Amino acid sequence: MTRKIGIIGMGNVGAACAHYIVAGGFVDELVLIDQNLKKVQADALDFEDAMANLPYHTNIYVNDYHQLDDADVVISSVGHIKLLGGDHPNRFAELKPTGDDVKVVANELKQTKFNGTLVVISNPNDVMTSLYQELTGLPKERVIGTGTLLDGARMKRAVGKAFHVDPRSVEGYNLGEHGNSQFTAWSTVKVLDQPVADLAAKQGLDLEQINEDVRMGGFTVFNGKGYTNYGVSTAAVRLAMAVINDAHEELPISNYRAEYGTYLSYPAIIGRQGVEQQITLNLPQDELDKLQASADYIKKNLN
């Protein structure tokens, strides 16, 4: 069976996704779509030039929405990240212009026969994921956002550094909005299978200081180079491949949670149909309160 992904929006993030997919040989066919025809054609040619030095071949199509008819996954990376800066950075700065772009893309998708899973990177992520679902009419379980899959990776990086272990030796979740109201659910975090709170107490480490590093990680990257791309593109491709491989992998991604009445990041089992199963965590009351506050913030801005 042909494995096929479409990427809509070939800025820094979309191009990083495409490079990861092509270099890894993850799919047979890749569809690249962007309003800047010259740029997207240049990217396609650049990838084709790379293939002679790769062990894989990928067929690439440019700016043809109907090539998405039989795509397994479409990744939306449209956005306006340059609006993110300022003294009080907030991903909701992108709300109006990215929302307008999402309306255009959703209308184009509705003209196709696409019936796969839509993976949303666009920010503010939970709101844009919700908007895509509403406008395309695709089932909620097949419209999902990268959400705190990236924040969780930042948490594992920060905790790993603090405790001098590889980030892959850290377990646990960041929950809620992919934005300023997200939080590290410390009750879920373990380092080498030991509760992080116990280890922090023994070593005199401040978890809230680590959490601030996590929360501001994206803005630190943005302030250094004017955009973020590698971390989020890796998260998006991991999520897309969990769908294509029918992996049934537990990932903290933006998915619709009926009990909160909105999209927000919470662990779910991801497979061929998108969200195959939702997980329920046993969280303490203070973390439940933070999650509710984050949900309320998302809903306020969605309305």
C-alpha angles and dihedrals in degrees: 000000000000113000112215137179130181124205119200112196117034101202122122093302098042092047091050090051091050093049092050091049095047095043091048095046089228098152141027095223132030125189117202119196129180137147089234099077095183092053096046092047089051091051091050092051091046090054091048089052089053095055096078087065096044129081090227139065124215124185108224128203126189131215097339110129092187089064083072092065091097100025117134093209136012117200118205112207099158112136151128103238093163087075090063099085132093138094092295105035116202130170089224087077085083094051102104103039095039090045089055090051091048090054090055094046093046090053091051091049090052089059090059132068092243110150102160132097123299114215112197124205095160117116142275074040104198093045094047091048089052091047092051091051093049095047099042097040091221114151113274092241090060097050108071137157133220087238115156094350082101095042089050090053089051089050091052090049093050095043091045091054092046093052097033096242135121110272088238087066089064121087128191146077147269110211142195128025121011088236144053095326095054115111141190110252094219091185087070098045122103132172114207086345093305123115108261093221091061093048092046091052091051093049098039095242123155111230092194090058089052089048091054089053088053095046094049097038095101093048090050090056091044093051090051100051109004097253143033122234121139099061096045095041090053090051092049094049091047089053093046092050092049086060097044093045092045083230099166086216122169108237134165101236137146107276133154112270112193093200090062096034094229148065112276137145116279130139117277137168107253123204144132094315094047107242104030095172137359120229126219116211124206097233127176118247096259091057091045088054091051091049092051091049090051091049091050090051092051093048092048091055093041091056 
